[in-house]
Structures are given as C-alpha cells and as structure tokens.
XYZ file of N, CA, C and O in Angstrom:
656
model
N 202.095 173.159 207.771
C 203.312 172.379 207.813
C 202.967 170.898 207.893
O 201.982 170.524 208.492
N 203.805 170.084 207.323
C 203.595 168.651 207.310
C 204.512 167.982 208.311
O 205.647 168.420 208.532
N 204.037 166.895 208.924
C 204.873 166.148 209.863
C 206.007 165.445 209.125
O 207.048 165.182 209.696
N 205.791 165.137 207.841
C 206.798 164.434 207.057
C 207.941 165.353 206.622
O 209.000 164.895 206.267
N 207.720 166.635 206.651
C 208.705 167.589 206.161
C 208.996 168.635 207.228
O 208.074 169.224 207.787
N 210.273 168.906 207.508
C 210.587 169.912 208.526
C 210.329 171.338 208.055
O 210.183 172.243 208.852
N 210.260 171.550 206.749
C 210.060 172.894 206.205
C 208.625 173.124 205.787
O 207.747 172.297 206.004
N 208.389 174.265 205.162
C 207.033 174.585 204.704
C 206.581 173.631 203.601
O 207.392 173.139 202.825
N 205.280 173.406 203.537
C 204.723 172.534 202.501
C 204.661 173.284 201.175
O 204.648 174.518 201.142
N 204.583 172.549 200.057
C 204.437 173.222 198.761
C 203.188 174.104 198.713
O 203.221 175.188 198.136
N 202.086 173.638 199.318
C 200.864 174.442 199.322
C 201.058 175.774 200.021
O 200.594 176.814 199.548
N 201.744 175.749 201.145
C 202.030 176.986 201.884
C 202.897 177.916 201.039
O 202.645 179.124 200.965
N 203.903 177.366 200.367
C 204.783 178.192 199.545
C 204.056 178.789 198.343
O 204.274 179.952 197.995
N 203.176 178.003 197.713
C 202.374 178.524 196.598
C 201.502 179.671 197.096
O 201.399 180.718 196.448
N 200.875 179.477 198.251
C 200.022 180.523 198.825
C 200.835 181.781 199.110
O 200.409 182.893 198.785
N 202.021 181.625 199.707
C 202.872 182.781 200.013
C 203.319 183.504 198.744
O 203.302 184.730 198.681
N 203.717 182.729 197.729
C 204.158 183.331 196.472
C 203.004 184.062 195.791
O 203.178 185.179 195.293
N 201.825 183.457 195.799
C 200.650 184.109 195.199
C 200.334 185.417 195.914
O 200.043 186.428 195.262
N 200.410 185.414 197.231
C 200.154 186.648 197.989
C 201.232 187.694 197.747
O 200.932 188.879 197.598
N 202.490 187.270 197.698
C 203.593 188.203 197.417
C 203.381 188.860 196.054
O 203.524 190.072 195.905
N 203.000 188.041 195.063
C 202.785 188.555 193.708
C 201.586 189.497 193.667
O 201.644 190.576 193.071
N 200.489 189.109 194.309
C 199.281 189.938 194.303
C 199.567 191.302 194.918
O 199.196 192.337 194.358
N 200.246 191.324 196.059
C 200.559 192.588 196.723
C 201.465 193.450 195.848
O 201.245 194.657 195.691
N 202.475 192.836 195.238
C 203.400 193.587 194.382
C 202.673 194.182 193.178
O 202.888 195.351 192.827
N 201.801 193.395 192.553
C 201.068 193.904 191.383
C 200.067 194.969 191.808
O 199.927 195.998 191.137
N 199.381 194.758 192.926
C 198.460 195.792 193.431
C 199.190 197.124 193.615
O 198.695 198.172 193.193
N 200.356 197.091 194.244
C 201.119 198.327 194.469
C 201.578 198.947 193.158
O 201.533 200.166 192.991
N 202.015 198.109 192.228
C 202.510 198.614 190.944
C 201.381 199.181 190.080
O 201.600 200.091 189.280
N 200.162 198.648 190.235
C 199.025 199.089 189.425
C 198.329 200.319 190.008
O 197.611 201.014 189.284
N 198.517 200.576 191.282
C 197.818 201.697 191.936
C 197.974 203.023 191.180
O 196.977 203.730 190.980
N 199.183 203.397 190.719
C 199.303 204.663 189.983
C 198.495 204.687 188.680
O 198.164 205.762 188.177
N 198.166 203.519 188.146
C 197.370 203.448 186.916
C 195.880 203.330 187.214
O 195.056 203.230 186.302
N 195.533 203.302 188.507
C 194.127 203.222 188.899
C 193.539 201.825 188.797
O 192.323 201.679 188.700
N 194.402 200.805 188.808
C 193.940 199.424 188.698
C 194.312 198.620 189.943
O 195.294 198.939 190.612
N 193.548 197.570 190.180
C 193.922 196.572 191.175
C 194.543 195.393 190.420
O 194.472 195.337 189.186
N 195.107 194.456 191.162
C 195.665 193.262 190.524
C 194.583 192.512 189.751
O 194.800 192.079 188.619
N 193.412 192.351 190.351
C 192.315 191.639 189.680
C 191.891 192.371 188.403
O 191.670 191.740 187.364
N 191.781 193.694 188.466
C 191.421 194.458 187.279
C 192.503 194.342 186.213
O 192.200 194.216 185.026
N 193.757 194.374 186.638
C 194.856 194.184 185.693
C 194.731 192.830 185.000
O 194.877 192.731 183.774
N 194.474 191.791 185.774
C 194.345 190.449 185.202
C 193.253 190.415 184.145
O 193.397 189.772 183.099
N 192.181 191.130 184.406
C 191.069 191.172 183.468
C 191.436 191.938 182.194
O 191.250 191.435 181.087
N 191.974 193.151 182.332
C 192.274 193.949 181.141
C 193.433 193.361 180.349
O 193.424 193.409 179.110
N 194.422 192.783 181.029
C 195.550 192.174 180.315
C 195.075 190.964 179.513
O 195.486 190.774 178.360
N 194.207 190.154 180.114
C 193.663 188.996 179.397
C 192.804 189.455 178.225
O 192.900 188.912 177.115
N 191.976 190.457 178.453
C 191.119 190.994 177.396
C 191.964 191.569 176.261
O 191.662 191.373 175.083
N 193.043 192.240 176.614
C 193.952 192.812 175.623
C 194.514 191.708 174.711
O 194.496 191.830 173.483
N 194.996 190.639 175.328
C 195.543 189.534 174.554
C 194.495 188.861 173.684
O 194.762 188.506 172.530
N 193.298 188.697 174.224
C 192.223 188.062 173.462
C 191.805 188.943 172.286
O 191.564 188.450 171.180
N 191.720 190.251 172.513
C 191.366 191.168 171.427
C 192.424 191.163 170.346
O 192.102 191.177 169.156
N 193.682 191.109 170.737
C 194.771 191.074 169.748
C 194.701 189.814 168.897
O 195.138 189.810 167.756
N 194.132 188.743 169.475
C 193.964 187.483 168.744
C 192.665 187.477 167.936
O 192.304 186.463 167.347
N 191.949 188.622 167.918
C 190.737 188.741 167.119
C 189.463 188.309 167.823
O 188.420 188.180 167.194
N 189.536 188.112 169.101
C 188.369 187.651 169.849
C 187.709 188.819 170.587
O 188.379 189.719 171.064
N 186.394 188.784 170.655
C 185.634 189.719 171.489
C 184.887 188.827 172.483
O 183.765 188.406 172.227
N 185.529 188.531 173.612
C 184.984 187.512 174.509
C 183.783 187.986 175.315
O 183.607 189.175 175.568
N 183.003 187.006 175.699
C 181.923 187.274 176.644
C 182.526 187.311 178.042
O 183.667 186.876 178.260
N 181.745 187.807 178.988
C 182.201 187.799 180.385
C 182.487 186.374 180.824
O 183.473 186.124 181.522
N 181.638 185.420 180.417
C 181.828 184.006 180.778
C 183.138 183.481 180.220
O 183.899 182.818 180.898
N 183.411 183.787 178.955
C 184.654 183.322 178.318
C 185.864 183.912 179.037
O 186.851 183.222 179.270
N 185.792 185.181 179.402
C 186.890 185.826 180.115
C 187.050 185.226 181.517
O 188.169 185.038 181.988
N 185.946 184.896 182.157
C 186.007 184.245 183.470
C 186.707 182.894 183.350
O 187.585 182.562 184.162
N 186.346 182.120 182.335
C 186.984 180.824 182.129
C 188.477 180.987 181.854
O 189.299 180.228 182.360
N 188.822 181.980 181.062
C 190.223 182.234 180.697
C 191.063 182.625 181.912
O 192.198 182.170 182.055
N 190.518 183.465 182.770
C 191.278 183.972 183.918
C 191.202 183.073 185.137
O 192.012 183.209 186.057
N 190.206 182.192 185.169
C 190.022 181.359 186.354
C 189.252 182.066 187.457
O 189.160 181.570 188.574
N 188.682 183.223 187.137
C 187.878 183.969 188.114
C 186.425 183.525 188.029
O 185.981 183.050 186.985
N 185.703 183.729 189.108
C 184.269 183.449 189.108
C 183.563 184.437 188.172
O 183.933 185.616 188.110
N 182.548 183.963 187.463
C 181.820 184.808 186.509
C 181.218 186.041 187.183
O 181.238 187.143 186.620
N 180.690 185.877 188.386
C 180.100 187.000 189.112
C 181.152 188.067 189.434
O 180.886 189.268 189.342
N 182.357 187.621 189.779
C 183.452 188.553 190.080
C 183.887 189.283 188.808
O 184.130 190.503 188.835
N 183.961 188.571 187.684
C 184.308 189.203 186.409
C 183.268 190.263 186.058
O 183.608 191.358 185.611
N 181.994 189.952 186.288
C 180.925 190.910 186.024
C 181.106 192.173 186.868
O 180.988 193.297 186.364
N 181.420 191.989 188.140
C 181.631 193.129 189.040
C 182.840 193.962 188.587
O 182.769 195.190 188.524
N 183.933 193.297 188.258
C 185.123 194.004 187.786
C 184.832 194.733 186.478
O 185.256 195.876 186.292
N 184.112 194.076 185.582
C 183.796 194.676 184.279
C 182.953 195.938 184.447
O 183.178 196.936 183.752
N 181.998 195.899 185.358
C 181.181 197.103 185.592
C 182.044 198.258 186.109
O 181.889 199.405 185.671
N 182.968 197.956 187.024
C 183.850 199.005 187.553
C 184.768 199.540 186.455
O 184.987 200.762 186.360
N 185.297 198.649 185.620
C 186.171 199.088 184.532
C 185.404 199.860 183.464
O 185.941 200.784 182.849
N 184.133 199.517 183.275
C 183.284 200.275 182.354
C 183.055 201.679 182.910
O 183.158 202.668 182.165
N 182.788 201.783 184.194
C 182.584 203.096 184.828
C 183.829 203.967 184.719
O 183.731 205.187 184.623
N 184.988 203.322 184.741
C 186.251 204.062 184.626
C 186.601 204.385 183.175
O 187.614 205.042 182.904
N 185.774 203.929 182.221
C 186.007 204.221 180.814
C 187.037 203.324 180.149
O 187.527 203.649 179.070
N 187.360 202.193 180.771
C 188.403 201.333 180.224
C 187.879 200.188 179.357
O 188.606 199.680 178.506
N 186.640 199.780 179.585
C 186.063 198.732 178.742
C 184.639 199.081 178.356
O 183.999 199.926 178.992
N 184.172 198.415 177.307
C 182.781 198.511 176.872
C 182.137 197.152 177.112
O 182.748 196.121 176.829
N 180.926 197.184 177.598
C 180.121 195.964 177.780
C 178.925 196.084 176.847
O 178.185 197.057 176.930
N 178.756 195.123 175.960
C 177.626 195.143 175.030
C 176.982 193.764 174.985
O 177.636 192.753 175.239
N 175.705 193.738 174.642
C 174.990 192.471 174.491
C 175.508 191.750 173.253
O 175.750 192.375 172.216
N 175.665 190.449 173.378
C 176.085 189.615 172.260
C 174.894 189.485 171.312
O 173.832 189.022 171.723
N 175.047 189.867 170.028
C 173.913 189.778 169.103
C 173.440 188.335 168.876
O 172.294 188.104 168.538
N 174.321 187.363 169.106
C 173.948 185.952 168.922
C 173.303 185.343 170.165
O 172.640 184.320 170.074
N 173.530 185.961 171.333
C 172.980 185.444 172.590
C 172.667 186.632 173.494
O 173.562 187.180 174.132
N 171.400 187.048 173.562
C 171.050 188.249 174.331
C 171.327 188.133 175.831
O 171.365 189.128 176.532
N 171.561 186.915 176.316
C 171.908 186.762 177.737
C 173.379 187.042 178.005
O 173.769 187.333 179.123
N 174.212 186.959 176.966
C 175.659 187.119 177.115
C 176.073 188.577 176.938
O 175.487 189.314 176.156
N 177.113 188.960 177.675
C 177.677 190.303 177.576
C 179.097 190.176 177.031
O 179.914 189.428 177.569
N 179.355 190.882 175.932
C 180.687 190.897 175.346
C 181.478 192.062 175.910
O 180.910 193.113 176.238
N 182.791 191.872 175.984
C 183.675 192.899 176.527
C 184.705 193.318 175.487
O 185.165 192.486 174.698
N 185.059 194.591 175.521
C 186.117 195.115 174.656
C 186.771 196.287 175.364
O 186.097 197.049 176.069
N 188.067 196.424 175.184
C 188.777 197.571 175.731
C 188.468 198.812 174.902
O 188.389 198.741 173.668
N 188.304 199.939 175.565
C 188.183 201.221 174.876
C 189.591 201.652 174.459
O 190.588 201.013 174.832
N 189.690 202.738 173.715
C 191.023 203.266 173.373
C 191.803 203.600 174.634
O 192.992 203.287 174.738
N 191.124 204.235 175.587
C 191.770 204.554 176.864
C 192.184 203.264 177.582
O 193.275 203.184 178.140
N 191.334 202.259 177.551
C 191.641 200.978 178.177
C 192.850 200.309 177.547
O 193.684 199.720 178.254
N 192.953 200.408 176.228
C 194.118 199.837 175.554
C 195.400 200.555 175.974
O 196.419 199.905 176.223
N 195.343 201.878 176.066
C 196.520 202.656 176.449
C 196.955 202.320 177.883
O 198.144 202.102 178.147
N 195.988 202.281 178.795
C 196.305 201.958 180.187
C 196.845 200.532 180.289
O 197.808 200.266 181.012
N 196.251 199.622 179.539
C 196.684 198.224 179.581
C 198.107 198.077 179.056
O 198.908 197.324 179.632
N 198.447 198.772 177.995
C 199.827 198.714 177.483
C 200.811 199.196 178.547
O 201.867 198.592 178.739
N 200.476 200.277 179.246
C 201.341 200.761 180.335
C 201.441 199.711 181.442
O 202.530 199.438 181.949
N 200.315 199.140 181.814
C 200.278 198.142 182.887
C 201.093 196.909 182.518
O 201.823 196.360 183.358
N 200.989 196.473 181.278
C 201.753 195.306 180.826
C 203.258 195.549 180.957
O 203.999 194.649 181.382
N 203.713 196.739 180.607
C 205.137 197.062 180.722
C 205.582 197.046 182.187
O 206.654 196.515 182.509
N 204.761 197.596 183.066
C 205.084 197.618 184.491
C 205.162 196.190 185.046
O 206.099 195.834 185.759
N 204.182 195.373 184.708
C 204.149 194.001 185.219
C 205.273 193.167 184.609
O 205.838 192.305 185.282
N 205.632 193.433 183.375
C 206.760 192.723 182.750
C 208.040 192.991 183.543
O 208.815 192.066 183.809
N 208.272 194.245 183.938
C 209.444 194.578 184.752
C 209.373 193.888 186.113
O 210.381 193.383 186.612
N 208.196 193.866 186.694
C 207.992 193.216 187.986
C 208.248 191.709 187.877
O 208.880 191.107 188.751
N 207.786 191.116 186.802
C 207.996 189.686 186.581
C 209.486 189.371 186.415
O 209.983 188.363 186.917
N 210.190 190.248 185.742
C 211.648 190.076 185.591
C 212.310 190.077 186.973
O 213.187 189.246 187.252
N 211.877 190.995 187.847
C 212.427 191.040 189.209
C 212.117 189.758 189.973
O 212.982 189.208 190.650
N 210.879 189.294 189.873
C 210.472 188.085 190.583
C 211.298 186.874 190.142
O 211.691 186.052 190.974
N 211.560 186.775 188.846
C 212.243 185.610 188.312
C 213.762 185.751 188.263
O 214.459 184.830 187.838
N 214.277 186.872 188.725
C 215.726 187.090 188.729
C 216.487 185.977 189.460
O 217.523 185.513 188.974
N 215.990 185.488 190.608
C 216.703 184.389 191.280
C 216.787 183.104 190.438
O 217.626 182.240 190.703
N 215.925 182.982 189.428
C 215.960 181.823 188.534
C 216.712 182.140 187.245
O 216.709 181.340 186.315
N 217.321 183.307 187.170
C 218.086 183.693 185.990
C 217.369 184.673 185.087
O 217.851 185.019 184.021
N 216.182 185.127 185.501
C 215.441 186.082 184.692
C 214.353 185.411 183.874
O 214.276 184.182 183.777
N 213.526 186.213 183.298
C 212.331 185.772 182.580
C 212.617 184.759 181.470
O 211.854 183.822 181.267
N 213.712 184.924 180.745
C 213.993 184.057 179.605
C 214.955 182.919 179.916
O 215.359 182.179 179.012
N 215.311 182.753 181.182
C 216.267 181.714 181.571
C 215.629 180.328 181.554
O 214.423 180.189 181.761
N 216.423 179.298 181.298
C 215.889 177.928 181.305
C 215.184 177.564 182.616
O 214.144 176.899 182.589
N 215.716 177.987 183.755
C 215.064 177.672 185.032
C 213.702 178.330 185.131
O 212.753 177.746 185.658
N 213.565 179.552 184.627
C 212.271 180.247 184.660
C 211.283 179.555 183.729
O 210.103 179.408 184.072
N 211.740 179.104 182.565
C 210.859 178.370 181.644
C 210.425 177.053 182.270
O 209.261 176.655 182.160
N 211.345 176.364 182.943
C 211.005 175.104 183.616
C 210.007 175.364 184.741
O 209.058 174.590 184.940
N 210.196 176.457 185.474
C 209.276 176.836 186.555
C 207.882 177.093 185.981
O 206.875 176.630 186.527
N 207.815 177.782 184.861
C 206.540 178.045 184.196
C 205.872 176.738 183.770
O 204.662 176.568 183.942
N 206.660 175.823 183.247
C 206.123 174.515 182.855
C 205.564 173.771 184.073
O 204.508 173.133 183.982
N 206.270 173.825 185.189
C 205.814 173.162 186.413
C 204.516 173.789 186.919
O 203.582 173.081 187.319
N 204.444 175.112 186.910
C 203.222 175.790 187.338
C 202.056 175.420 186.428
O 200.940 175.180 186.899
N 202.310 175.358 185.129
C 201.267 174.977 184.176
C 200.768 173.566 184.451
O 199.559 173.316 184.440
N 201.680 172.650 184.737
C 201.288 171.271 185.046
C 200.411 171.228 186.296
O 199.412 170.504 186.348
N 200.766 172.009 187.305
C 199.966 172.045 188.534
C 198.590 172.653 188.278
O 197.586 172.173 188.802
N 198.529 173.700 187.479
C 197.243 174.336 187.175
C 196.355 173.441 186.318
O 195.128 173.496 186.426
N 196.963 172.612 185.483
C 196.194 171.718 184.615
C 195.674 170.483 185.350
O 194.773 169.810 184.857
N 196.251 170.178 186.505
C 195.832 168.984 187.252
C 194.501 169.247 187.939
O 194.319 170.278 188.590
N 193.535 168.325 187.791
C 192.247 168.507 188.476
C 192.446 168.436 189.990
O 193.303 167.703 190.476
N 191.663 169.221 190.687
C 191.782 169.265 192.135
C 190.391 169.366 192.723
O 189.718 170.377 192.584
N 189.960 168.302 193.363
C 188.647 168.278 194.006
C 188.868 168.083 195.498
O 189.374 167.042 195.914
N 188.523 169.070 196.301
C 188.737 168.935 197.748
C 187.836 167.856 198.335
O 186.706 167.667 197.900
N 188.381 167.131 199.297
C 187.550 166.147 199.982
C 186.667 166.884 200.978
O 186.984 167.971 201.446
N 185.541 166.275 201.287
C 184.577 166.887 202.196
C 184.674 166.176 203.535
O 184.480 164.963 203.615
N 184.993 166.902 204.621
C 185.067 166.268 205.933
C 183.722 165.648 206.306
O 182.664 166.166 205.946
N 183.773 164.535 206.971
C 182.585 163.822 207.439
C 181.734 163.269 206.308
O 180.587 162.923 206.516
N 182.276 163.218 205.103
C 181.569 162.624 203.978
C 181.696 161.111 204.104
O 182.766 160.595 204.427
N 180.637 160.395 203.821
C 180.678 158.928 204.007
C 181.732 158.295 203.114
O 182.293 157.262 203.448
N 182.061 158.928 201.978
C 183.091 158.382 201.110
C 184.478 158.569 201.687
O 185.393 157.809 201.387
N 184.682 159.619 202.494
C 186.002 159.856 203.069
C 186.122 159.267 204.464
O 187.218 159.042 204.930
N 185.032 159.023 205.117
C 185.065 158.504 206.492
C 184.799 157.011 206.567
O 185.117 156.377 207.542
N 184.143 156.463 205.553
C 183.869 155.039 205.563
C 182.611 154.656 206.325
O 182.259 153.490 206.401
N 181.908 155.601 206.910
C 180.670 155.283 207.643
C 179.756 156.493 207.618
O 180.198 157.625 207.499
N 178.483 156.236 207.768
C 177.517 157.330 207.831
C 177.488 157.894 209.237
O 177.658 157.168 210.196
N 177.268 159.200 209.363
C 177.249 159.812 210.696
C 176.115 159.331 211.549
O 175.121 158.891 211.187
C-alpha cells in the first residue's frame, strides 16, 4: 500500500489479478493434465506452429517471458506426457526445437476452448472479451508489458548517493 493512496497500489492489484488468473487456469487445466505454465507453453507453441514456425526452446522462452531453464523443464515434462517433441536444430546443434505431437495439438485445442471461456468470464465486468473496455484494458496491459523495468538495488551507490 502507498501512503499517497488510501487503496491498494496498482502493483498489488496486478499481482492479485495475476494470481487469480493463474489459480483459475490451473484449476481449469487440471482435467486435461496440464498446469497453467504448461498451458502457456503449449498454447504459445500451437500459435507459433500455425504461423509456420518450429521454435527453439529459447525462442519459446522469449515469446512467453519464461526463463529458458523453466521452459526446458516444462518441455521435458510435456515430452514425457507425449504432448510435444524435442529435436536438435539441424542448423544449431546446441538448440532444441519444439513441436506439438498430434495428441498435443488435440489437448491444446481443448485447452484453448476452456481458457477462452474462462477469459470471457474474467472480462465480463468490462463488457466481455470483444467489448471496447476489454480491448482498451488489453492495450493498457500491453503498454505496461512493453515498458522496460529495471529494479533498483538497495544500498547501491547510485541509489544511495554514497559508498557503504
């Protein structure tokens, strides 16, 4: 909470909304055998494949905003479940390319429909997914995500003005 504002700060509200969404998606994905993070990975991969791309783990990490190591861990679990294939990139033997299996595509299509319904529920107070307020909200979120954010370091000479 901020001293300047009697209510919750925007950061607190973003955190609460992100947690509310994560929990809702986790619960909705459980019957399909996915977590929210796994859903984010397969849904992104699905869209990239539809656009003709066979992304590397690094490219998928950049796309989703997840750490590369976490994407690697998720990809291995999804490979074990038969939902994705991991293969070496013929152009770069250090890179691993990802692709959904047929089963992965089927599960992802089901998951996308479930999350679409969930998103409609979430945005209902703004008039629903296709409402002008929801589009404006999406634009605002995009602007916030596009803004660089570098946390200050406590006790740093640049933030404190003196060396310890």
